[in-house]
Short mmCIF file of C-alpha atoms and ligand atoms in Angstrom, two decimals:
data_model
loop_
_atom_site.label_atom_id
_atom_site.label_comp_id
_atom_site.label_asym_id
_atom_site.label_seq_id
_atom_site.Cartn_x
_atom_site.Cartn_y
_atom_site.Cartn_z
CA MET A 1278 1.32 -17.33 -21.94
CA LYS A 1279 4.00 -14.68 -21.37
CA ILE A 1280 3.30 -11.93 -18.87
CA ASN A 1281 5.66 -9.01 -18.32
CA SER A 1282 5.87 -6.57 -15.43
CA ILE A 1283 3.67 -3.48 -15.36
CA ARG A 1284 4.89 -0.24 -16.97
CA GLY A 1285 6.86 1.97 -14.61
CA VAL A 1286 7.86 -0.71 -12.10
CA LYS A 1287 11.08 -2.67 -12.02
CA ASP A 1288 12.72 -5.72 -10.54
CA ILE A 1289 15.77 -5.10 -8.40
CA LEU A 1290 18.00 -8.00 -9.30
CA PRO A 1291 21.02 -9.63 -7.66
CA GLY A 1292 24.02 -7.55 -8.68
CA GLU A 1293 22.07 -4.38 -7.90
CA ILE A 1294 20.36 -5.38 -4.67
CA GLU A 1295 23.75 -5.42 -2.89
CA LYS A 1296 23.92 -1.64 -3.32
CA TRP A 1297 20.43 -1.28 -1.88
CA ARG A 1298 21.30 -3.36 1.15
CA TRP A 1299 24.49 -1.42 1.71
CA VAL A 1300 22.66 1.93 1.51
CA GLU A 1301 20.01 0.64 3.93
CA THR A 1302 22.66 -0.62 6.35
CA VAL A 1303 24.37 2.78 6.39
CA ALA A 1304 20.96 4.44 6.95
CA HIS A 1305 20.11 2.15 9.90
CA GLU A 1306 23.51 2.82 11.42
CA ILE A 1307 23.54 6.62 11.13
CA PHE A 1308 19.87 7.19 11.97
CA SER A 1309 20.19 5.06 15.14
CA ARG A 1310 23.12 7.21 16.26
CA TYR A 1311 20.77 10.20 16.10
CA GLY A 1312 18.13 8.33 18.13
CA PHE A 1313 15.75 7.44 15.30
CA LYS A 1314 13.77 4.19 15.51
CA GLU A 1315 12.36 2.26 12.59
CA ILE A 1316 8.61 2.07 11.92
CA ARG A 1317 6.92 -0.12 9.26
CA PRO A 1318 3.44 1.14 8.47
CA PRO A 1319 1.24 -0.77 6.00
CA ILE A 1320 1.53 0.09 2.31
CA PHE A 1321 -2.19 0.81 1.96
CA GLU A 1322 -4.45 3.07 3.97
CA ASN A 1323 -7.85 4.70 3.76
CA SER A 1324 -7.79 7.05 0.76
CA ALA A 1325 -9.02 9.94 2.94
CA LEU A 1326 -5.75 9.89 4.91
CA PHE A 1327 -3.71 10.90 1.86
CA ALA A 1328 -6.32 13.22 0.34
CA ARG A 1329 -6.56 15.17 3.60
CA SER A 1330 -2.87 15.33 4.44
CA ILE A 1331 -1.19 15.80 1.07
CA GLY A 1332 -3.91 18.19 -0.10
CA GLU A 1333 -6.87 17.78 -2.46
CA THR A 1334 -5.40 20.16 -5.04
CA THR A 1335 -1.91 18.64 -5.27
CA ASP A 1336 -0.70 16.65 -8.30
CA ILE A 1337 -0.34 13.55 -6.15
CA VAL A 1338 -3.96 13.52 -5.00
CA GLU A 1339 -5.48 14.81 -8.24
CA LYS A 1340 -3.60 12.59 -10.66
CA GLU A 1341 -1.17 10.14 -9.16
CA MET A 1342 -2.82 7.96 -6.54
CA TYR A 1343 -3.47 4.25 -6.97
CA THR A 1344 -6.94 4.13 -5.47
CA PHE A 1345 -9.41 1.26 -5.54
CA THR A 1346 -12.49 0.00 -3.78
CA ASP A 1347 -11.81 -3.24 -1.91
CA ARG A 1348 -14.23 -6.13 -1.63
CA GLY A 1349 -15.77 -4.66 1.50
CA GLY A 1350 -16.50 -1.37 -0.28
CA GLU A 1351 -13.66 0.62 1.40
CA GLN A 1352 -11.80 3.28 -0.57
CA ILE A 1353 -8.15 2.20 -0.36
CA THR A 1354 -4.98 3.89 -1.66
CA LEU A 1355 -1.51 2.45 -2.12
CA ARG A 1356 0.61 4.94 -0.23
CA PRO A 1357 2.15 7.66 -2.43
CA GLU A 1358 4.34 8.84 0.46
CA GLY A 1359 5.09 7.90 4.05
CA THR A 1360 4.47 10.90 6.30
CA ALA A 1361 0.68 10.53 6.39
CA SER A 1362 0.93 6.94 7.65
CA VAL A 1363 3.50 7.85 10.28
CA VAL A 1364 1.27 10.67 11.54
CA ARG A 1365 -1.72 8.32 11.64
CA ALA A 1366 0.29 5.71 13.56
CA TYR A 1367 1.65 8.35 15.95
CA ILE A 1368 -1.87 9.39 16.90
CA GLU A 1369 -3.41 5.91 16.81
CA HIS A 1370 -0.78 4.48 19.17
CA LYS A 1371 -0.69 7.58 21.38
CA MET A 1372 3.01 7.96 20.82
CA HIS A 1373 2.77 11.49 22.23
CA TYR A 1374 2.56 9.91 25.73
CA PRO A 1375 4.71 10.58 27.66
CA PRO A 1376 5.47 13.90 25.98
CA SER A 1377 8.88 13.77 24.32
CA VAL A 1378 10.35 14.06 20.86
CA VAL A 1379 9.52 10.92 18.90
CA LYS A 1380 12.06 10.16 16.16
CA LEU A 1381 11.01 7.67 13.51
CA TYR A 1382 12.21 6.48 10.12
CA TYR A 1383 10.89 4.09 7.47
CA ILE A 1384 12.17 2.40 4.35
CA GLY A 1385 9.79 1.04 1.76
CA PRO A 1386 7.93 1.28 -1.54
CA MET A 1387 5.67 4.15 -2.57
CA PHE A 1388 3.22 4.21 -5.49
CA ARG A 1389 2.38 7.06 -7.85
CA TYR A 1390 0.73 6.90 -11.25
CA GLU A 1391 3.26 9.10 -13.06
CA ARG A 1392 4.69 9.09 -16.57
CA PRO A 1393 7.60 6.63 -16.31
CA GLN A 1394 11.00 7.97 -17.38
CA ALA A 1395 14.60 7.95 -16.14
CA GLY A 1396 14.48 8.34 -12.35
CA ARG A 1397 10.67 8.27 -12.26
CA PHE A 1398 8.78 5.08 -11.53
CA ARG A 1399 5.29 4.03 -10.51
CA GLN A 1400 6.62 1.93 -7.66
CA PHE A 1401 9.67 3.53 -6.12
CA TYR A 1402 11.37 3.36 -2.75
CA GLN A 1403 11.84 6.02 -0.16
CA ILE A 1404 13.74 6.34 3.06
CA GLY A 1405 11.86 8.78 5.24
CA VAL A 1406 12.60 10.38 8.57
CA GLU A 1407 10.14 12.14 10.91
CA ALA A 1408 11.09 13.98 14.12
CA MET A 1409 7.84 14.67 15.96
CA GLY A 1410 7.10 16.90 18.92
CA SER A 1411 9.48 19.86 18.80
CA ALA A 1412 9.46 23.27 17.11
CA ASN A 1413 13.11 23.86 18.06
CA PRO A 1414 15.16 24.95 15.03
CA ALA A 1415 17.85 22.59 16.35
CA ILE A 1416 15.66 19.73 15.10
CA ASP A 1417 15.57 21.17 11.56
CA ALA A 1418 19.34 21.66 11.51
CA GLU A 1419 20.13 18.32 13.13
CA VAL A 1420 17.98 16.29 10.74
CA MET A 1421 19.42 18.03 7.67
CA ALA A 1422 22.96 17.59 9.04
CA MET A 1423 22.21 13.89 9.58
CA LEU A 1424 21.00 13.60 6.00
CA LEU A 1425 24.17 15.20 4.67
CA GLU A 1426 26.29 12.92 6.87
CA PHE A 1427 24.44 9.97 5.36
CA PHE A 1428 25.19 11.19 1.83
CA LYS A 1429 28.84 11.76 2.74
CA ASP A 1430 29.23 8.23 4.14
CA LEU A 1431 27.84 6.88 0.88
CA GLY A 1432 30.54 8.80 -0.98
CA LEU A 1433 28.04 11.01 -2.81
CA SER A 1434 29.26 14.30 -4.18
CA GLY A 1435 27.76 17.06 -6.31
CA LEU A 1436 24.80 17.42 -3.97
CA GLN A 1437 23.29 20.74 -3.07
CA LEU A 1438 21.03 21.47 -0.11
CA GLN A 1439 18.50 24.16 -1.03
CA LEU A 1440 16.57 25.88 1.70
CA ASN A 1441 13.47 28.05 1.98
CA SER A 1442 10.79 28.96 4.50
CA LEU A 1443 7.10 28.78 3.64
CA GLY A 1444 5.82 30.62 6.71
CA CYS A 1445 3.04 29.41 8.97
CA GLN A 1446 -0.73 29.59 9.42
CA ASP A 1447 -0.33 33.16 10.68
CA CYS A 1448 1.67 34.69 7.85
CA ARG A 1449 0.95 32.45 4.87
CA PRO A 1450 -2.68 33.45 4.17
CA ALA A 1451 -1.71 37.13 3.74
CA TYR A 1452 1.27 36.16 1.58
CA ARG A 1453 -0.97 33.92 -0.51
CA GLU A 1454 -3.22 36.90 -1.29
CA THR A 1455 -0.24 39.14 -2.11
CA LEU A 1456 1.08 36.43 -4.41
CA LYS A 1457 -2.28 35.96 -6.12
CA ALA A 1458 -2.57 39.68 -6.74
CA ALA A 1459 0.87 39.67 -8.39
CA ILE A 1460 0.14 36.54 -10.44
CA ARG A 1461 -3.12 38.03 -11.72
CA HIS A 1462 -1.17 40.40 -14.02
CA HIS A 1463 0.63 37.48 -15.69
CA LEU A 1464 -2.22 35.03 -16.21
CA GLY A 1465 -2.15 35.55 -19.98
CA ASP A 1466 1.53 34.57 -20.14
CA LEU A 1467 1.55 31.68 -17.67
CA CYS A 1468 0.95 28.06 -18.73
CA ALA A 1469 -2.49 26.46 -18.48
CA ASN A 1470 -1.41 24.55 -15.38
CA CYS A 1471 -0.39 27.73 -13.60
CA ASN A 1472 -3.68 29.35 -14.53
CA GLN A 1473 -5.38 26.57 -12.58
CA ARG A 1474 -2.86 26.78 -9.74
CA TYR A 1475 -3.56 30.51 -9.44
CA GLU A 1476 -6.97 29.79 -7.91
CA ARG A 1477 -6.32 26.55 -6.13
CA ASN A 1478 -2.65 26.43 -5.09
CA PRO A 1479 -0.90 29.67 -6.09
CA LEU A 1480 2.38 28.82 -4.32
CA ARG A 1481 2.96 26.06 -6.86
CA VAL A 1482 3.28 28.72 -9.59
CA LEU A 1483 6.66 29.51 -8.03
CA ASP A 1484 8.14 26.12 -8.92
CA CYS A 1485 6.58 25.57 -12.34
CA LYS A 1486 9.09 23.87 -14.62
CA VAL A 1487 8.04 25.74 -17.81
CA GLU A 1488 10.93 28.07 -18.74
CA ARG A 1489 8.79 31.14 -19.48
CA ASP A 1490 6.89 30.67 -16.20
CA ARG A 1491 10.15 30.40 -14.30
CA GLU A 1492 11.16 33.80 -15.55
CA ILE A 1493 7.87 35.29 -14.38
CA ALA A 1494 8.17 33.45 -11.05
CA ARG A 1495 11.52 35.13 -10.38
CA GLY A 1496 9.74 38.48 -10.33
CA LEU A 1497 6.89 37.40 -8.02
CA PRO A 1498 6.81 38.16 -4.27
CA LYS A 1499 8.75 35.56 -2.26
CA THR A 1500 7.71 33.85 0.97
CA LYS A 1501 10.96 34.85 2.66
CA ASP A 1502 10.01 38.56 2.45
CA HIS A 1503 6.57 37.96 4.01
CA LEU A 1504 7.37 35.86 7.07
CA CYS A 1505 6.01 36.80 10.49
CA GLN A 1506 8.56 37.60 13.18
CA ASP A 1507 8.50 34.08 14.67
CA CYS A 1508 9.00 32.40 11.30
CA GLN A 1509 11.76 34.86 10.46
CA THR A 1510 13.60 34.15 13.73
CA HIS A 1511 13.17 30.41 13.29
CA PHE A 1512 14.52 30.50 9.74
CA GLU A 1513 17.56 32.55 10.71
CA GLU A 1514 18.36 30.23 13.60
CA VAL A 1515 18.16 27.16 11.34
CA GLN A 1516 20.70 28.78 9.01
CA THR A 1517 23.02 29.72 11.88
CA LEU A 1518 22.92 26.17 13.27
CA LEU A 1519 23.57 24.65 9.84
CA ARG A 1520 26.66 26.86 9.54
CA THR A 1521 27.72 25.73 13.04
CA ALA A 1522 27.41 22.10 11.93
CA GLY A 1523 29.50 22.89 8.84
CA THR A 1524 26.59 21.94 6.57
CA GLU A 1525 26.65 23.85 3.29
CA PHE A 1526 23.38 25.10 1.84
CA SER A 1527 21.98 27.72 -0.48
CA LEU A 1528 18.74 29.66 -0.24
CA ASN A 1529 16.19 29.03 -2.98
CA PRO A 1530 13.27 31.47 -2.61
CA LEU A 1531 11.33 29.62 -5.36
CA LEU A 1532 11.38 26.31 -3.52
CA VAL A 1533 7.89 25.22 -2.55
CA ARG A 1534 6.86 21.59 -2.38
CA GLY A 1535 4.14 19.47 -3.89
CA LEU A 1536 2.51 18.62 -0.58
CA ASP A 1537 0.30 21.06 1.27
CA TYR A 1538 1.29 20.18 4.82
CA TYR A 1539 4.65 21.94 4.84
CA THR A 1540 5.18 24.98 7.08
CA ARG A 1541 8.30 27.05 7.81
CA THR A 1542 11.55 25.32 6.79
CA THR A 1543 11.40 23.42 3.50
CA PHE A 1544 14.33 21.95 1.67
CA GLU A 1545 15.41 19.85 -1.24
CA VAL A 1546 18.67 18.11 -2.06
CA VAL A 1547 19.45 18.11 -5.76
CA SER A 1548 22.17 16.20 -7.53
CA SER A 1549 24.22 17.61 -10.39
CA SER A 1550 24.90 14.10 -11.71
CA LEU A 1551 21.24 13.31 -12.44
CA GLY A 1552 19.38 14.70 -15.45
CA ALA A 1553 15.89 16.20 -15.38
CA GLN A 1554 14.77 14.23 -12.31
CA ASN A 1555 17.50 15.67 -10.12
CA ALA A 1556 15.75 15.91 -6.73
CA VAL A 1557 17.12 13.21 -4.47
CA CYS A 1558 15.41 14.29 -1.30
CA GLY A 1559 12.74 16.69 -0.11
CA GLY A 1560 11.41 17.63 3.26
CA GLY A 1561 10.73 20.23 5.87
CA ARG A 1562 8.50 21.22 8.77
CA TYR A 1563 4.86 20.28 9.06
CA ASP A 1564 3.75 21.84 12.31
CA SER A 1565 -0.02 21.44 12.07
CA LEU A 1566 -0.56 18.07 10.39
CA VAL A 1567 -0.88 16.03 13.61
CA GLU A 1568 -3.54 18.44 14.88
CA GLU A 1569 -5.44 18.21 11.61
CA PHE A 1570 -5.88 14.51 12.37
CA GLU A 1571 -7.11 15.28 15.89
CA GLY A 1572 -3.81 14.66 17.62
CA PRO A 1573 -2.32 17.09 20.15
CA PRO A 1574 -0.26 20.09 18.96
CA THR A 1575 2.87 18.39 17.59
CA PRO A 1576 5.34 20.35 15.47
CA CYS A 1577 7.28 18.01 13.20
CA PHE A 1578 10.19 17.96 10.78
CA GLY A 1579 10.92 15.26 8.22
CA PHE A 1580 12.20 14.29 4.83
CA ALA A 1581 11.83 11.58 2.20
CA LEU A 1582 14.57 10.55 -0.17
CA GLY A 1583 14.21 8.57 -3.36
CA LEU A 1584 16.33 5.43 -3.29
CA GLU A 1585 16.42 4.85 -7.07
CA ARG A 1586 17.87 8.32 -7.68
CA LEU A 1587 20.24 7.99 -4.76
CA ILE A 1588 21.55 4.65 -6.01
CA LEU A 1589 21.97 6.09 -9.53
CA SER A 1590 24.23 8.77 -8.05
CA LEU A 1591 26.51 6.39 -6.11
CA PRO A 1592 30.14 6.59 -7.19
CA PRO A 1593 31.19 3.33 -8.94
CA ASP A 1594 34.31 2.79 -6.81
CA LYS A 1595 32.16 2.63 -3.66
CA THR A 1596 29.94 -0.10 -5.02
CA GLU A 1597 32.02 -2.33 -7.27
CA ASN A 1598 33.25 -4.56 -4.43
CA ILE A 1599 29.95 -4.89 -2.62
CA GLY A 1600 28.95 -8.57 -2.18
CA SER A 1601 31.76 -10.93 -1.24
CA PRO A 1602 32.64 -14.08 -3.24
CA PRO A 1603 32.19 -17.62 -1.85
CA ASP A 1604 34.83 -18.87 0.60
CA VAL A 1605 34.81 -22.40 -0.74
CA TYR A 1606 33.71 -24.32 -3.82
CA LEU A 1607 33.24 -28.00 -3.16
CA VAL A 1608 34.36 -30.09 -6.12
CA SER A 1609 32.86 -33.54 -5.92
CA LEU A 1610 34.09 -36.28 -8.30
CA GLY A 1611 32.18 -39.45 -9.14
CA VAL A 1612 28.91 -40.88 -7.95
CA GLU A 1613 30.12 -42.35 -4.64
CA THR A 1614 31.15 -39.01 -3.16
CA GLN A 1615 27.80 -37.24 -3.59
CA ARG A 1616 26.33 -37.86 -0.15
CA GLU A 1617 29.56 -37.12 1.72
CA SER A 1618 30.02 -33.88 -0.24
CA PHE A 1619 26.42 -32.89 0.58
CA ARG A 1620 27.18 -33.49 4.28
CA ILE A 1621 30.43 -31.47 4.14
CA VAL A 1622 28.81 -28.53 2.36
CA GLN A 1623 26.09 -28.36 5.02
CA GLU A 1624 28.61 -28.69 7.85
CA LEU A 1625 30.82 -25.92 6.47
CA ARG A 1626 27.84 -23.60 5.98
CA ALA A 1627 26.71 -24.31 9.54
CA SER A 1628 30.18 -23.22 10.70
CA GLY A 1629 29.64 -19.83 9.05
CA LEU A 1630 31.40 -20.31 5.71
CA PHE A 1631 29.98 -19.29 2.35
CA VAL A 1632 30.06 -22.50 0.31
CA GLU A 1633 29.10 -23.12 -3.30
CA ARG A 1634 28.89 -26.38 -5.21
CA ASP A 1635 27.87 -27.84 -8.52
CA TYR A 1636 24.31 -29.13 -9.03
CA GLU A 1637 24.63 -31.21 -12.21
CA GLU A 1638 22.62 -34.40 -11.88
CA ASN A 1639 25.38 -36.47 -13.41
CA PRO A 1640 28.83 -35.75 -11.90
CA VAL A 1641 30.97 -33.59 -14.21
CA SER A 1642 34.76 -33.41 -14.66
CA LEU A 1643 37.27 -31.81 -12.31
CA LYS A 1644 38.11 -29.27 -14.99
CA SER A 1645 34.54 -28.15 -15.47
CA GLN A 1646 33.95 -27.76 -11.71
CA MET A 1647 37.21 -25.83 -11.26
CA ARG A 1648 36.09 -23.52 -14.04
CA LYS A 1649 32.90 -22.77 -12.13
CA ALA A 1650 34.87 -22.17 -8.91
CA ASN A 1651 37.00 -19.68 -10.82
CA ALA A 1652 34.04 -17.97 -12.42
CA LYS A 1653 32.55 -17.35 -8.97
CA ALA A 1654 35.92 -16.06 -7.72
CA CYS A 1655 35.90 -18.59 -4.85
CA ARG A 1656 38.80 -18.27 -2.41
CA PHE A 1657 39.32 -22.04 -2.03
CA ALA A 1658 38.36 -25.18 -3.88
CA LEU A 1659 37.86 -28.32 -1.82
CA ILE A 1660 38.25 -31.53 -3.78
CA LEU A 1661 36.57 -34.78 -2.85
CA GLY A 1662 37.20 -37.77 -5.13
CA GLU A 1663 36.90 -41.48 -4.43
CA ASN A 1664 40.47 -41.66 -3.01
CA GLU A 1665 39.78 -38.78 -0.63
CA LEU A 1666 36.55 -40.45 0.41
CA LYS A 1667 38.52 -43.55 1.43
CA SER A 1668 41.37 -41.73 3.17
CA GLY A 1669 39.14 -39.15 4.92
CA LYS A 1670 41.47 -36.37 3.71
CA LEU A 1671 40.37 -33.75 1.18
CA VAL A 1672 42.49 -31.56 -1.07
CA LEU A 1673 42.20 -27.85 -0.29
CA LYS A 1674 43.35 -25.60 -3.10
CA ASN A 1675 44.03 -21.90 -2.69
CA MET A 1676 42.59 -20.41 -5.87
CA ALA A 1677 44.81 -17.32 -5.76
CA ASN A 1678 48.22 -19.06 -5.72
CA GLY A 1679 47.35 -22.65 -6.64
CA GLU A 1680 48.81 -24.03 -3.40
CA GLN A 1681 47.33 -27.41 -2.40
CA THR A 1682 47.18 -29.10 1.01
CA GLU A 1683 45.55 -32.20 2.41
CA VAL A 1684 43.10 -31.61 5.24
CA LEU A 1685 41.35 -34.19 7.43
CA SER A 1686 37.63 -34.04 6.84
CA SER A 1687 37.03 -33.51 10.58
CA ASP A 1688 39.30 -30.41 10.55
CA LEU A 1689 37.90 -28.73 7.45
CA ALA A 1690 35.90 -25.90 8.99
CA ARG A 1691 38.63 -24.83 11.43
CA GLU A 1692 41.38 -25.15 8.83
CA ILE A 1693 39.56 -23.03 6.21
CA GLN A 1694 38.51 -20.43 8.74
CA ASN A 1695 42.13 -20.10 9.91
CA ARG A 1696 43.32 -19.57 6.38
CA LEU A 1697 40.64 -16.98 5.76
CA GLY A 1698 41.61 -15.20 8.97
CA LYS A 1699 38.07 -15.61 10.34
P1 LIG B 1384 9.70 15.27 -8.19
O1 LIG B 1384 9.90 16.72 -8.20
O2 LIG B 1384 10.83 14.52 -8.78
O3 LIG B 1384 8.37 14.83 -8.74
P2 LIG B 1384 8.51 15.13 -5.60
O4 LIG B 1384 8.55 16.54 -5.15
O5 LIG B 1384 7.24 14.59 -6.15
O6 LIG B 1384 9.70 14.86 -6.65
P3 LIG B 1384 8.60 14.00 -2.97
O7 LIG B 1384 7.17 13.68 -2.95
O8 LIG B 1384 9.11 15.07 -2.14
O9 LIG B 1384 9.07 14.20 -4.48
O10 LIG B 1384 9.46 12.67 -2.69
C1 LIG B 1384 10.79 12.73 -2.22
C2 LIG B 1384 11.74 12.04 -3.18
O11 LIG B 1384 11.21 10.83 -3.67
C3 LIG B 1384 12.06 12.83 -4.42
O12 LIG B 1384 13.03 13.79 -4.18
C4 LIG B 1384 12.54 11.75 -5.37
O13 LIG B 1384 13.92 11.43 -5.13
C5 LIG B 1384 11.71 10.58 -4.98
N1 LIG B 1384 10.60 10.38 -5.92
C6 LIG B 1384 9.43 11.05 -5.98
N2 LIG B 1384 8.63 10.57 -6.97
C7 LIG B 1384 9.34 9.57 -7.55
C8 LIG B 1384 9.08 8.66 -8.62
N3 LIG B 1384 7.92 8.67 -9.27
N4 LIG B 1384 10.04 7.76 -8.96
C9 LIG B 1384 11.21 7.72 -8.29
N5 LIG B 1384 11.52 8.55 -7.27
C10 LIG B 1384 10.60 9.45 -6.90
MG1 LIG B 1385 6.44 14.50 -8.07
#
């Protein structure tokens, strides 16, 4: 019986995983320098957590969640995003005590039942960052600057940071009504989706992807012209601080996001090197979400970036040398040498060297083993034949220049490490 993987998911294989590990290492390094600590929430939660936080009328909750009833009758959902779990954990573990800014990040898989295509999967990975407990615009600017620093260290170019403000609980309801009134005149021309959004989630009309709708959207009232004084001041300060940090951005008044919890600053990073699915990262402020889950007032700012799209945009010269070749290939000749070569391989590995060997059940020729050492680009070959077994001296061959030396078996680890400059 042959069983293949499920549509829309993929295996990350050796050869590619090295890029993933490198990207994750750079993330750990930079985020720690900004004081962020890693959190690993579970990948499934009570369905209500996502429905309530992301919003009942969003695409994610209406169409994309992997939800099932478990054997105990609980409604469970595989997480479609990470913020809801982090907020739940923050409240559950009383991370607001003692009061301070809590900075967290996570790396892991997310699940959405979407139509699979280039850059869009049903299991995909996100790196997410959440700074919780401050409304200071310095947080917004700092987190976006950190993100751009991360992209720069990865050698990514052609990225654009787009910024908007969605207002707050005070100014958004009035804006929503103004927007609805303006949309009402265009209902006949807008797509069926937007006709539904008009009632349930009118802000989403602004970022409809249908070309005709986009044209109409350009003429609709924008959030940025309907902000209250506090939101206006906050938004201006974020922009000033970004300029101070030397972080380039552009304003996109049509940028709204597919999750209801966003307030004030929202942003997206888009890549010019990706096709239709060009959003690498999205995020912003969510100042009331913690309170909605019965936590204390906790203004927050965060983002989530899609690792598949990020890895697709990596420049080839940055990634072609990731993953180093073996230090040593142990060539073992004849039957008698097998146990001694096993011992040597283990000893060299224990000393910190990367050692490869041949695993044929019947010993194969010198030539064939050297060919394998070459194919793996090993730095040295170490040859153990019956003569070497008797004399206790092995032949060490430098694969780059062909130079050969005899080395006492008791000196092998030190000798090879010296030559490798370790
Ligand atoms: P999109 O507009 O592409 O649907 P989104 O607004 O749904 O993105 P978010 O929920 O903000 O995306 O998630 C943040 C990032 O996660 C996206 O910018 C993208 O890089 C990535 N992402 C989202 N959905 C998928 C998916 N199905 N497959 C791969 N990456 C994804
Ligand atoms: Mg989406």
